[in-house]
């Protein structure tokens, strides 16, 4: 079956730096994929490639089976929506004005309904007339998420299930809103949207993802179900920390970071499981 989104042997080199080195990734419609990895691993670079915000040095990205570089910008805006890691807003737009920008130049009769629904879904009803710079970091992040949801909805109204790309969407959110965001993404996935999110919180990634891709030094270090990828050995190797990984009653892994690992030291393998 054609993947919703596929990266084949993609590399990115800037000057002498190799940001990504021969990465392969297939994302199916309705799938939730988390990308995790240390700072500088290439996660944002990969997401920017998947959104066609950045071009590959080598390799190919296909969206719906077609080379993503052949889509016109307006066409692309209807196929995939991306929440970038850093969004700067230089004008004091209100929340509602910002969220409305998700429509782009789509003149759908239902677009105000989509704007209202997105503002409601991220819990910003009481903030819609507030200027964005007066909001807390988390509130601003939710407003940008709502804008991206509107873009996704406008595209899906035309073409059916699309692609939602989220770069650290929970970095400023409290626990309740982190879970709320995961649930919103899951509702989209149930309707066939392919969702890819860069996340730092590995426990949240386990809750979020059908599949986890761990990047390190611009390459895929591990990939698979949360149970296969979130193991103490993988985390020790990739993040260079000692970590205890235990299992919830339903078998999902969860982890408790313990100490920085001395990289020069060959510390003995720890038992899995949480010690008191
Ligand atoms: P992260 O996994 O933290 O999202 P990024 O994908 O943003 O990492 O960046 C990967 C690496 O590439 C980092 O070490 C970053 O410093 C480097 N990098 C990003 N953009 C450039 C650039 N334009 N020129 C040189 N190096 C870059
Ligand atoms: Mg990043």
CSV table of N, CA, C and O and ligand atoms in Angstrom, one decimal, residues 38-45 85-86 167-168 198 200, ligand 2:
chain,number,residue,atom,x,y,z
A,38,UNK,N,18.3,12.9,21.2
A,38,UNK,CA,19.0,14.0,21.9
A,38,UNK,C,18.9,15.3,21.1
A,38,UNK,O,18.6,15.3,19.9
A,39,UNK,N,19.2,16.4,21.8
A,39,UNK,CA,19.3,17.7,21.1
A,39,UNK,C,20.3,17.6,20.0
A,39,UNK,O,21.4,17.0,20.1
A,40,UNK,N,19.9,18.1,18.8
A,40,UNK,CA,20.9,18.2,17.7
A,40,UNK,C,20.9,16.9,16.9
A,40,UNK,O,21.7,16.7,16.0
A,41,UNK,N,20.0,15.9,17.2
A,41,UNK,CA,20.0,14.6,16.5
A,41,UNK,C,19.5,14.7,15.1
A,41,UNK,O,19.8,13.8,14.3
A,42,UNK,N,18.8,15.8,14.8
A,42,UNK,CA,18.3,15.9,13.4
A,42,UNK,C,16.8,15.8,13.3
A,42,UNK,O,16.2,15.7,12.2
A,43,UNK,N,16.1,15.9,14.5
A,43,UNK,CA,14.6,15.7,14.5
A,43,UNK,C,13.9,16.8,13.7
A,43,UNK,O,13.0,16.5,12.9
A,44,UNK,N,14.2,18.0,14.0
A,44,UNK,CA,13.6,19.2,13.3
A,44,UNK,C,13.9,19.2,11.9
A,44,UNK,O,13.1,19.5,11.0
A,45,UNK,N,15.2,18.8,11.6
A,45,UNK,CA,15.6,18.7,10.2
A,45,UNK,C,14.7,17.7,9.4
A,45,UNK,O,14.2,18.0,8.3
A,85,UNK,N,8.8,24.2,15.6
A,85,UNK,CA,9.3,24.2,16.9
A,85,UNK,C,9.4,25.7,17.4
A,85,UNK,O,9.0,25.9,18.6
A,86,UNK,N,9.8,26.6,16.6
A,86,UNK,CA,9.8,28.0,16.9
A,86,UNK,C,8.9,28.8,16.0
A,86,UNK,O,9.1,28.8,14.8
A,167,UNK,N,6.3,19.7,15.8
A,167,UNK,CA,7.7,19.7,16.3
A,167,UNK,C,7.7,20.2,17.8
A,167,UNK,O,7.5,21.4,18.0
A,168,UNK,N,7.9,19.3,18.7
A,168,UNK,CA,7.9,19.6,20.1
A,168,UNK,C,6.6,20.4,20.5
A,168,UNK,O,6.7,21.5,21.1
A,198,UNK,N,7.6,15.3,17.0
A,198,UNK,CA,8.8,15.2,17.8
A,198,UNK,C,8.5,15.5,19.2
A,198,UNK,O,7.8,16.5,19.6
A,200,UNK,N,10.1,15.2,23.4
A,200,UNK,CA,11.2,14.9,24.3
A,200,UNK,C,10.8,14.0,25.5
A,200,UNK,O,11.7,13.3,26.0
B,2,LIG,MG1,14.4,20.4,17.1
